[in-house]
Amino acid sequence: MELRLKKGSLQYLMVLAIAVGLFLGTGQISGGASGSDQLGPAFWPRLILGLTICVCVFEIGFRQFTDMEGMSGLLAQVTSEMEKVEGAVEEESGEANPLRLISGVILTLLYVWVMPEIGFTLSTFLYTGLFIRMGGYRKLAVTAVVSLLGTLLLVFLFMKVVYVSLPLGKGVFGEISIALLPLLGIR
Amino acid sequence: MEVINHLINGFASVFLPANILSLAIGVVVGMLVAVLPGLTLVMGVVLALPFTYSMGITPAVILLTAMYITGTYGGAFTAILFKVPGEPLDVPLLWDGWRMAQKGRPAEALGWTLFAAFFAGLLTVAAMVLMAVPFASFALKFDAPDYFAIIAFGLTSVVALGGASLTNAFISMFVGLFIATIGVDEIYGAERFSFGIPMLADGVEYLTVMVGAYGLGEVLVRFEQGFKSQPLDLGAKVQTKLPSFAEAFKLRATFLRSSVVGLLCGIVPGAGATIASFVSYGIERQYGGQKEKMGSGIPEGIVAPQIASTASVGGHMVPLLVLGIPGSGATAVILGAFLLHGVQPGPQIFQTQAAMVYTLFASMFVSVIAMCILGYFAIKPLVRVLYFPEAITSAYVVLLCFIGAYAARSNLTDLWMVALFGVIGYLFEKYKFPIAPMILGTILGPTAERTFQTTMISFQNDWTIFFQRPVSATVLILAIVALGVPVVKAWRDIYIPALRRGRA
């Protein structure tokens, strides 16, 4: 008999695989009084992962035997019932562009990665400008001004008002950041 | 009498410079956040959190609570004027509010919204003040099994009420509870799921989960679509015409029904302003005096959802303050502000932090009044923020997410956590897993485990103890009912017919 996974089950299969892997990993959790009646530190995660496995198995199994998706909660039921009567709200949204998304995620990861190296000010200025540009806003001069002023405002607010020590960067970048601080009234 | 004295002192304290400034900023920013379609109420409160780090506890909580209250009202402008609901809770306002505006009476529609928000705001805060102290006295008797039962009820009701799919909501909650187990456990001191990575050994800060999933995750969803918003025509139609008291008095039954719905939805964890708004509209359509005219642009259809959503705020604040259990995303952030300032909400808070609590109560009264004044006089400049390019707003949302997470512990690894949970938040949105159960699971997970393990140790692993104590037994039965009703209903109405179809 050919066993083919129904559409939409893949996400549950992935969650199931991760949950099973983690459940097996709970065997390595040590601690608690051995030999005592206590449940031990592995009990709670085992309970959570066990229930996750049960839910995933139920959903995958159910999808295999029927042509329907899972049941909805009360809010979704109420919303859909009301919208059937009153008309659904059409949300204005553009077409999904996975390439834009991937580049946005990479840009964000790069921002986190370079921030300790080049400092908050420079990395934030660059990130903001690129994010706005990649987000579809085309006015270059406005983007540059907004990025610069916004970055300086954030530095001022968080370092001068909220007293957060933002990363200054290493080497020459650190020196530039330190030189910039007095210009913003930060000592 | 003691409550009144505390409240009078609270009002005096609200007008101290730091507190009133926080309140004013909270009301204005809350209104802006509610107006902007790309920003949700919870996101706004999350982004404001880092600005409260250097504040005292009282102005910090005043700021966030003012944003929370105002957020339930501000989105009405764009819903009524432009058919753009600023928040999901504003969707029912389209059905009568926008239609009334289409009939050439937008000022009247805005007037009803303002009147409803004002009425509900004052009522909900008064109800909260009256309920909180007796509830706290009762909660002082609670023990570990009772707390565990209450948390279980909170989590199951979030799952049962909020999710588009119960399975997805369950998985989301389990993910949150699992995240809370990472690091060293409180009872046995054992390291769990750190995989030798030092940043995981310290555990996952729930702030990074919240900021990443709510803030960065939502931005990534809109970023993928290129921030497309519809062009809006502002014209000269933006003004408010308040109804007369005689007109409002005719709607007294609607006011009463919607207030009760709002307060009850607020108290039940997971229900919140959105479900209150929908349920109230539905009840009005079912039982209201003008039920056959609902959806044609009548005041009842505007008043019902607006009252319910604003009234839910007070209901949500009671379990937060008295039990330390947040029932929604926004109250979870407010709990975060309490904890970051070293204050643990709970039944003792009325003894240990009475001045702060009553100042908060008083500030909520003042916030409602300030919100209505702002709504009446400043609609036009407020709705102009819709012209602000969303790409720019979103860039700063992301930046505030990162700064907020970093500022809590000055730890660079928290930035990676935000990025990670941003991607997880995006995947949750994409595959229709609700985020709220994960957040509440992460926040309530440690308390749930601690109270469960403490009970098991104290009562020799006898799990029936939960059903032997009146409070825990009642609450657990409620939890089972809350979860059982939609499951049984769906099983009977959908699953069994679907299984039959599958076999046929």
XYZ file of C-alpha atoms in Angstrom:
691
model
C 0.000 0.000 0.000
C 1.404 3.377 -0.977
C 1.575 5.830 1.935
C 1.592 9.422 0.722
C 1.578 12.379 3.102
C -1.419 14.684 2.613
C -0.915 18.355 1.721
C -0.421 20.580 4.755
C 0.861 17.763 6.975
C 4.537 18.540 6.426
C 4.685 21.243 9.105
C 3.239 18.839 11.687
C 5.651 16.128 10.619
C 8.555 18.528 11.154
C 7.281 19.534 14.595
C 6.776 15.851 15.392
C 10.344 14.976 14.352
C 11.799 17.784 16.463
C 9.611 16.858 19.445
C 10.608 13.182 19.224
C 14.296 14.150 18.982
C 14.022 16.415 22.006
C 12.010 13.802 23.925
C 14.789 11.275 23.391
C 17.253 13.944 24.505
C 15.521 14.285 27.882
C 17.238 11.014 28.866
C 20.437 13.019 29.247
C 18.940 15.424 31.779
C 20.463 14.558 35.103
C 19.722 15.889 38.550
C 17.273 15.455 41.384
C 17.496 12.900 44.120
C 17.992 9.551 42.418
C 15.960 6.745 43.915
C 13.597 9.188 45.600
C 9.921 9.579 44.783
C 10.502 12.952 43.149
C 9.507 13.371 39.541
C 12.865 14.863 38.590
C 13.870 17.678 36.210
C 13.096 15.705 33.040
C 9.441 15.078 33.909
C 8.032 18.475 32.909
C 9.738 18.726 29.485
C 8.800 15.080 28.820
C 5.184 15.912 29.591
C 5.216 18.918 27.231
C 7.008 17.067 24.430
C 4.814 13.995 24.888
C 1.681 16.112 24.506
C 3.196 17.832 21.449
C 3.831 14.422 19.892
C 0.246 13.343 20.615
C -1.206 16.510 19.032
C 0.973 16.173 15.918
C 0.163 12.468 15.501
C -3.551 13.270 15.832
C -3.414 16.058 13.240
C -1.326 14.080 10.731
C -3.478 11.001 11.199
C -6.676 12.963 10.823
C -5.494 14.707 7.678
C -4.559 11.329 6.211
C -8.094 10.005 6.595
C -10.133 13.122 5.816
C -9.950 16.035 3.412
C -10.195 18.717 6.089
C -7.920 20.878 8.190
C -7.947 21.165 11.981
C -10.794 22.644 13.999
C -10.763 26.333 14.826
C -10.917 28.194 18.121
C -13.801 30.378 19.230
C -12.413 33.647 17.860
C -11.943 32.177 14.393
C -15.418 30.635 14.538
C -17.041 33.914 15.634
C -15.050 35.960 13.096
C -15.867 33.701 10.174
C -19.547 33.484 11.151
C -19.775 37.291 11.397
C -17.898 37.812 8.157
C -20.238 35.424 6.359
C -23.097 37.722 7.363
C -21.439 41.129 7.109
C -18.848 40.572 4.421
C -15.175 39.829 4.860
C -12.598 42.582 5.167
C -10.256 42.469 2.235
C -6.796 43.193 3.505
C -4.717 45.240 1.115
C -1.473 43.358 0.685
C 1.152 43.046 -1.979
C 2.355 39.885 -3.608
C 4.642 37.763 -1.430
C 8.239 37.945 -2.626
C 10.352 35.197 -0.993
C 13.570 36.670 -2.403
C 12.845 39.987 -0.694
C 12.111 38.142 2.530
C 15.325 36.128 2.405
C 17.377 39.235 1.677
C 15.627 41.012 4.579
C 16.425 38.162 6.962
C 20.055 38.057 5.777
C 20.305 41.831 6.188
C 18.924 41.562 9.725
C 21.328 38.745 10.646
C 24.221 40.748 9.201
C 23.137 43.729 11.314
C 23.270 41.631 14.477
C 26.609 40.144 13.431
C 28.436 43.384 12.568
C 26.988 45.551 15.357
C 29.624 44.562 17.973
C 32.364 45.116 15.374
C 31.418 48.470 13.820
C 29.240 49.837 16.612
C 25.568 50.622 16.979
C 25.620 53.995 15.227
C 27.175 52.985 11.922
C 25.496 49.568 11.713
C 22.088 51.070 12.488
C 22.492 53.854 9.928
C 23.402 51.331 7.227
C 20.743 48.825 8.259
C 17.960 51.404 8.353
C 18.816 52.804 4.954
C 19.073 49.390 3.319
C 15.922 48.093 5.002
C 13.866 51.083 3.874
C 15.235 50.753 0.342
C 14.610 47.005 0.190
C 11.151 47.571 1.681
C 10.230 49.389 -1.510
C 10.656 53.061 -0.592
C 12.427 54.759 -3.472
C 13.277 58.347 -2.399
C 17.007 58.095 -1.755
C 17.523 61.510 -0.144
C 14.620 61.009 2.276
C 15.919 57.520 3.114
C 19.395 58.861 3.875
C 18.111 61.730 6.023
C 15.605 59.559 7.900
C 18.245 56.892 8.533
C 20.814 59.389 9.793
C 18.496 61.469 11.960
C 16.670 58.406 13.292
C 19.923 56.699 14.220
C 21.255 59.770 16.016
C 17.937 60.208 17.817
C 17.986 56.577 18.989
C 21.595 56.913 20.187
C 20.697 60.088 22.072
C 17.497 58.640 23.568
C 18.986 55.369 24.728
C 22.424 56.536 25.821
C 21.522 59.917 27.277
C 17.937 59.428 28.507
C 17.482 55.679 29.145
C 21.175 55.069 30.088
C 21.694 52.020 27.906
C 25.286 51.329 26.953
C 24.934 50.628 23.240
C 27.813 48.787 21.473
C 30.507 51.254 20.342
C 32.433 48.921 18.033
C 36.054 47.829 17.930
C 39.238 49.555 16.768
C 38.760 52.569 14.552
C 34.976 52.163 14.644
C 35.035 52.433 18.424
C 37.069 55.622 18.168
C 34.597 57.119 15.691
C 31.645 56.200 17.960
C 33.364 57.726 20.990
C 34.160 60.898 19.041
C 30.514 61.166 18.013
C 29.083 60.963 21.517
C 30.055 64.473 22.731
C 28.430 65.933 19.596
C 25.155 64.454 20.830
C 25.697 65.791 24.334
C 26.622 62.353 25.729
C 29.607 62.183 28.054
C -13.615 53.875 52.571
C -9.988 52.820 52.581
C -10.198 52.251 48.827
C -11.535 55.787 48.307
C -8.731 57.288 50.410
C -6.136 55.313 48.454
C -7.755 56.391 45.204
C -7.714 60.088 46.186
C -4.003 59.760 46.959
C -3.625 57.964 43.643
C -5.197 60.882 41.771
C -2.848 63.289 43.529
C 0.088 61.112 42.526
C -1.001 60.881 38.868
C -0.458 64.607 38.484
C 3.176 64.432 39.582
C 5.306 65.556 36.595
C 6.854 62.154 35.757
C 3.521 60.341 35.958
C 1.447 62.819 33.979
C 4.157 63.069 31.311
C 4.172 59.265 30.962
C 0.406 59.277 30.738
C 0.349 61.967 28.043
C 3.001 60.172 25.990
C 1.195 56.860 26.447
C -2.119 58.267 25.235
C -0.624 59.971 22.160
C 1.614 57.045 21.177
C -1.184 54.538 21.865
C -3.435 56.499 19.542
C -0.765 56.624 16.798
C -0.039 52.914 17.107
C -3.735 52.097 16.844
C -4.137 54.286 13.764
C -1.197 52.815 11.843
C -2.289 49.583 10.130
C 1.199 48.009 10.187
C 1.500 48.353 13.959
C -0.652 46.364 16.358
C -1.548 47.360 19.879
C 0.635 44.610 21.392
C 3.561 45.521 19.140
C 3.256 49.147 20.246
C 3.311 48.232 23.933
C 6.273 45.878 23.329
C 8.221 48.639 21.570
C 7.520 51.127 24.366
C 8.873 48.737 27.012
C 12.605 49.597 26.638
C 11.839 53.282 27.188
C 10.549 52.371 30.646
C 13.794 50.747 31.858
C 15.158 53.917 33.388
C 11.785 55.058 34.747
C 10.325 54.292 38.136
C 7.777 51.487 38.281
C 4.783 53.846 38.513
C 5.396 56.011 35.416
C 6.520 52.890 33.521
C 3.281 51.035 34.134
C 1.217 54.202 33.603
C 2.801 54.651 30.161
C 2.081 51.089 29.032
C -1.437 50.998 30.476
C -2.332 54.341 28.862
C -1.171 52.918 25.530
C -3.216 49.785 26.122
C -6.469 51.641 26.849
C -6.004 54.143 24.027
C -5.144 51.366 21.598
C -8.666 49.958 21.935
C -10.098 53.252 20.652
C -7.658 54.839 18.185
C -8.189 52.342 15.372
C -11.848 53.356 15.147
C -10.932 56.489 13.161
C -9.382 54.661 10.253
C -11.998 51.895 10.365
C -14.855 54.385 10.124
C -13.277 56.916 7.767
C -11.214 54.761 5.416
C -12.436 51.169 5.963
C -8.934 50.391 7.278
C -9.162 48.673 10.679
C -6.134 49.835 12.684
C -6.474 46.719 14.888
C -8.298 43.388 14.429
C -10.672 44.507 17.184
C -11.858 47.352 14.929
C -13.190 45.033 12.209
C -16.795 45.010 13.568
C -16.735 48.810 13.418
C -16.618 48.550 9.636
C -20.023 46.940 9.444
C -21.964 49.836 10.931
C -19.389 52.588 11.528
C -18.056 52.694 7.986
C -21.540 52.247 6.552
C -22.815 55.182 8.604
C -19.897 57.221 7.243
C -20.782 56.110 3.711
C -24.257 57.534 4.272
C -22.656 60.950 4.818
C -22.635 60.812 8.652
C -18.983 60.124 9.540
C -18.955 62.764 12.307
C -21.904 61.050 13.958
C -20.211 57.626 13.705
C -17.043 59.015 15.272
C -19.141 60.677 17.981
C -20.785 57.381 18.945
C -17.379 55.694 19.084
C -15.989 58.399 21.322
C -19.012 58.311 23.625
C -18.847 54.497 23.831
C -15.107 54.483 24.541
C -15.556 57.137 27.236
C -18.413 55.278 28.918
C -16.696 51.888 28.717
C -13.349 53.289 29.825
C -14.721 54.835 33.004
C -16.913 51.813 33.717
C -14.130 49.279 33.266
C -11.739 51.148 35.547
C -14.455 51.556 38.214
C -15.270 47.840 37.965
C -11.582 46.988 38.195
C -11.159 49.065 41.369
C -14.208 47.423 42.938
C -13.224 43.871 41.951
C -9.494 43.933 42.614
C -9.371 44.173 46.431
C -11.974 41.469 47.233
C -10.394 39.255 44.577
C -6.946 39.819 46.110
C -8.229 38.960 49.618
C -9.655 35.736 48.220
C -6.465 34.982 46.281
C -4.375 35.255 49.472
C -5.739 31.826 50.418
C -4.458 30.240 47.196
C -1.776 27.573 47.411
C 0.483 25.913 44.809
C -2.235 23.534 43.458
C -4.644 26.457 43.066
C -2.061 28.543 41.213
C -1.244 25.641 38.933
C -4.945 25.153 38.182
C -5.383 28.866 37.401
C -2.387 28.848 35.053
C -3.687 25.699 33.378
C -7.040 27.428 32.912
C -5.326 30.517 31.487
C -3.344 28.477 28.987
C -6.224 26.250 27.906
C -8.593 29.170 27.442
C -5.999 30.974 25.296
C -5.817 27.838 23.164
C -9.567 27.233 23.063
C -10.568 30.796 22.303
C -7.923 32.347 20.184
C -6.620 29.959 17.596
C -7.636 29.652 13.966
C -6.725 25.980 14.453
C -6.846 24.276 17.852
C -3.978 21.969 16.916
C -1.823 24.930 15.919
C -2.749 26.778 19.113
C -1.809 23.718 21.178
C 1.531 23.383 19.391
C 2.181 27.102 19.872
C 1.508 26.780 23.604
C 3.731 23.704 23.895
C 6.527 25.531 22.049
C 6.230 28.350 24.590
C 6.203 25.955 27.545
C 9.202 24.145 26.062
C 11.153 27.401 25.578
C 10.572 28.099 29.267
C 12.291 24.807 30.202
C 15.572 25.761 28.485
C 18.372 26.515 30.958
C 18.783 25.577 34.607
C 15.551 24.423 36.247
C 14.379 26.088 39.435
C 13.548 23.017 41.521
C 16.422 20.574 40.880
C 19.100 22.886 39.470
C 19.576 20.626 36.426
C 20.637 22.024 33.069
C 18.149 21.291 30.313
C 18.377 21.662 26.529
C 21.379 23.985 26.584
C 23.359 21.697 24.214
C 26.594 23.090 25.631
C 25.785 26.589 24.364
C 26.458 29.103 27.175
C 23.747 31.534 26.024
C 21.143 28.761 26.341
C 22.346 27.726 29.806
C 21.087 31.073 31.132
C 17.633 30.317 29.754
C 15.661 32.267 27.186
C 14.466 35.718 28.240
C 10.765 35.849 27.472
C 11.233 39.462 26.396
C 13.305 38.288 23.420
C 10.578 35.801 22.471
C 7.909 38.496 22.699
C 9.878 41.203 20.905
C 11.088 38.829 18.188
C 7.801 37.051 17.492
C 5.448 40.013 17.817
C 7.701 42.765 16.473
C 10.253 41.398 14.005
C 8.046 38.476 12.898
C 5.151 40.742 11.908
C 7.473 43.165 10.126
C 8.977 40.293 8.111
C 5.498 39.233 6.967
C 4.770 42.729 5.634
C 8.325 43.159 4.336
C 7.842 40.082 2.153
C 4.807 41.806 0.603
C 6.651 45.072 0.003
C 4.589 47.200 2.435
C 1.716 47.816 0.024
C -0.943 50.129 1.494
C -3.931 51.627 -0.241
C -3.921 55.359 -1.064
C -6.225 57.374 1.200
C -8.210 60.524 0.618
C -8.333 62.657 3.750
C -10.529 65.515 2.527
C -12.296 67.771 5.019
C -14.656 65.177 6.504
C -12.701 64.457 9.706
C -14.663 65.765 12.673
C -16.686 64.388 15.577
C -20.328 65.033 16.496
C -21.216 63.712 19.938
C -24.660 62.186 20.511
C -26.991 63.865 23.011
C -27.647 62.162 26.369
C -31.216 61.494 25.273
C -29.962 59.662 22.176
C -27.448 57.728 24.247
C -30.074 56.836 26.875
C -32.161 55.130 24.192
C -29.279 52.692 23.711
C -29.004 51.849 27.439
C -29.661 48.122 26.895
C -26.849 47.958 24.320
C -24.545 49.817 26.708
C -25.337 47.343 29.503
C -25.030 44.178 27.399
C -21.770 45.248 25.781
C -20.228 46.352 29.081
C -20.919 42.963 30.671
C -19.540 41.144 27.614
C -16.413 43.318 27.617
C -15.672 42.863 31.302
C -16.243 39.100 31.185
C -14.121 38.698 28.058
C -11.400 40.678 29.810
C -11.366 38.452 32.877
C -11.170 35.219 30.848
C -7.550 34.816 29.710
C -7.173 34.729 25.960
C -10.504 36.316 25.128
C -9.363 39.939 25.076
C -10.533 43.023 23.226
C -10.854 41.438 19.777
C -13.106 38.598 20.814
C -15.078 40.970 23.071
C -15.683 43.242 20.100
C -16.889 40.407 17.841
C -18.964 38.655 20.512
C -20.641 41.905 21.543
C -21.539 42.729 17.948
C -22.879 39.183 17.535
C -25.020 39.433 20.684
C -26.419 42.770 19.527
C -27.276 41.234 16.161
C -28.953 38.301 17.923
C -30.776 40.008 20.795
C -30.614 43.779 20.241
C -33.720 45.938 19.829
C -32.552 46.929 16.322
C -31.171 43.511 15.389
C -32.737 43.485 11.937
C -31.070 46.806 11.068
C -27.571 45.772 12.220
C -25.026 46.176 9.451
C -26.869 49.054 7.838
C -25.037 51.836 9.693
C -26.876 52.201 13.018
C -25.425 53.440 16.348
C -25.987 50.080 18.091
C -23.533 48.436 15.687
C -20.883 51.006 16.571
C -21.479 51.209 20.303
C -21.546 47.439 20.965
C -18.040 46.517 19.693
C -16.427 49.727 20.932
C -17.784 49.396 24.468
C -16.843 45.727 24.690
C -13.266 46.193 23.482
C -12.549 49.118 25.815
C -14.343 47.452 28.753
C -12.167 44.346 28.386
C -9.086 46.304 29.517
C -10.168 46.532 33.168
C -11.129 42.865 33.158
C -7.644 41.922 31.930
C -5.881 44.065 34.512
C -7.516 42.273 37.477
C -5.902 38.807 37.027
C -2.644 40.532 36.082
C -2.468 42.576 39.270
C -4.067 40.105 41.669
C -2.578 36.817 40.443
C 0.344 37.952 38.299
C -1.239 36.087 35.376
C -1.532 37.990 32.100
C -4.387 36.990 29.857
C -3.290 38.791 26.696
C -0.221 39.967 24.809
C -0.505 43.550 26.080
C -0.892 42.533 29.732
C 2.051 40.147 29.280
C 4.194 43.159 28.358
C 2.873 45.111 31.346
C 3.774 42.124 33.549
C 7.239 42.339 31.983
C 7.495 45.972 33.101
C 6.548 44.985 36.653
C 9.122 42.188 36.752
C 11.889 44.303 35.213
C 11.344 46.776 38.034
C 11.489 44.023 40.647
C 7.772 44.005 41.447
C 5.933 40.684 41.353
C 2.180 41.230 40.925
C 0.068 38.994 43.166
C -2.449 39.161 46.005
C 0.077 40.878 48.299
C 0.532 43.788 45.911
C -2.252 45.723 47.644
C -0.220 45.611 50.850
C 3.297 45.996 49.470
C 2.684 48.437 46.600
C -0.666 50.039 47.479
C 0.417 53.552 46.474
C 1.615 52.382 43.070
C -1.483 50.265 42.392
C -3.930 53.047 43.255
C -1.920 55.560 41.233
C -2.237 53.123 38.333
C -6.001 52.881 38.866
C -6.328 56.664 39.004
C -4.133 57.033 35.924
C -6.493 54.774 33.994
C -9.400 57.103 34.777
C -7.326 60.073 33.602
C -6.142 58.153 30.503
C -9.731 57.529 29.423
C -10.546 61.240 29.706
C -7.313 62.276 27.951
C -7.900 59.730 25.194
C -11.366 61.134 24.511
C -10.150 64.739 24.529
C -7.377 63.819 22.107
C -9.813 61.851 19.968
C -12.201 64.792 19.790
C -9.726 67.552 19.014
C -6.842 65.876 17.231
C -8.324 63.376 14.802
C -7.125 65.114 11.677
C -3.403 65.268 12.527
C -3.600 61.758 13.995
C -4.941 60.133 10.849
C -2.304 61.946 8.814
C 0.249 59.418 10.116
C -1.311 57.036 7.600
C 0.643 58.944 4.953
C 3.910 57.991 6.626
C 5.704 55.342 4.504
C 5.395 51.941 6.150
C 8.901 50.916 5.065
C 10.305 53.675 7.311
C 7.996 52.876 10.255
C 8.860 49.182 10.000
C 12.623 49.833 9.915
C 12.298 51.645 13.246
C 10.034 48.932 14.649
C 12.841 46.431 13.995
C 15.436 48.736 15.540
C 13.318 49.230 18.655
C 12.883 45.457 18.903
C 16.631 44.963 18.965
C 17.369 47.850 21.298
C 14.558 46.759 23.622
C 15.899 43.232 23.907
C 19.502 44.384 24.264
C 18.740 47.056 26.841
C 17.120 44.628 29.299
C 20.430 42.826 30.096
C 22.990 44.589 27.858
C 23.631 41.161 26.385
C 24.498 40.902 22.682
C 23.366 37.276 22.501
C 19.813 38.464 23.151
C 19.957 40.114 19.705
C 20.475 36.688 18.131
C 17.520 35.434 20.122
C 15.355 38.268 18.774
C 16.438 37.430 15.215
C 15.719 33.728 15.813
C 12.279 34.370 17.303
C 11.595 36.906 14.553
C 12.015 34.125 12.000
C 9.949 31.748 14.173
C 7.269 34.473 14.468
C 7.266 34.846 10.680
C 6.872 31.069 10.227
C 4.077 31.049 12.801
C 2.255 33.806 10.894
C 2.891 32.117 7.577
C 1.598 28.715 8.689
C -1.223 30.157 10.824
C 0.100 29.229 14.248
C -1.115 31.849 16.748
C 1.686 33.668 18.565
C -0.161 34.527 21.807
C -0.205 30.946 23.221
C 3.567 30.670 22.674
C 4.186 33.975 24.464
C 1.912 33.093 27.382
C 3.465 29.611 27.532
C 6.933 31.144 27.753
C 5.853 33.568 30.479
C 3.700 31.228 32.531
C 5.797 28.090 31.937
C 8.228 28.519 34.848
C 5.403 29.256 37.313
C 3.358 26.360 35.956
C 6.273 23.955 36.402
C 7.216 25.312 39.828
C 3.677 25.083 41.204
C 3.188 21.623 39.679
C 6.469 20.233 41.030
C 5.940 21.859 44.447
C 2.495 20.272 44.639
C 3.850 16.894 43.645
C 6.667 17.076 46.220
C 4.299 18.295 48.962
C 1.597 15.707 48.262
C 3.776 12.645 47.431
C 3.049 12.745 43.687
C -0.686 12.435 44.271
C -2.077 14.239 41.222
C -5.648 13.808 42.476
C -4.897 16.584 44.985
C -5.788 19.044 42.214
C -9.333 17.696 42.295
C -9.572 17.484 46.088
C -9.211 21.205 46.767
C -12.261 23.391 46.006
C -10.485 26.200 44.127
C -8.150 24.059 42.027
C -10.891 21.505 41.315
C -13.350 24.179 40.173
C -10.789 25.958 38.009
C -9.500 22.725 36.448
C -13.047 21.645 35.647
C -13.545 25.058 34.016
C -10.345 24.499 32.038
C -11.551 21.085 30.900
C -14.920 22.550 29.919
C -13.252 25.494 28.121
C -11.222 23.078 26.067
C -13.828 20.355 25.823
C -16.684 22.407 24.404
C -15.022 23.449 21.105
C -13.406 20.014 20.761
C -16.674 18.132 21.263
C -18.558 20.601 19.044
C -15.978 20.321 16.263
C -15.815 16.531 16.639
C -19.601 16.258 16.329
C -20.128 18.882 13.614
C -16.982 18.583 11.517
C -14.727 15.636 12.301
C -17.257 12.794 12.292
C -18.889 13.963 9.016
C -15.397 14.424 7.536
C -14.365 10.928 8.624
C -17.530 9.538 7.035
C -16.754 11.429 3.822
C -13.200 10.057 3.940
C -14.489 6.494 4.203
C -17.113 6.940 1.483
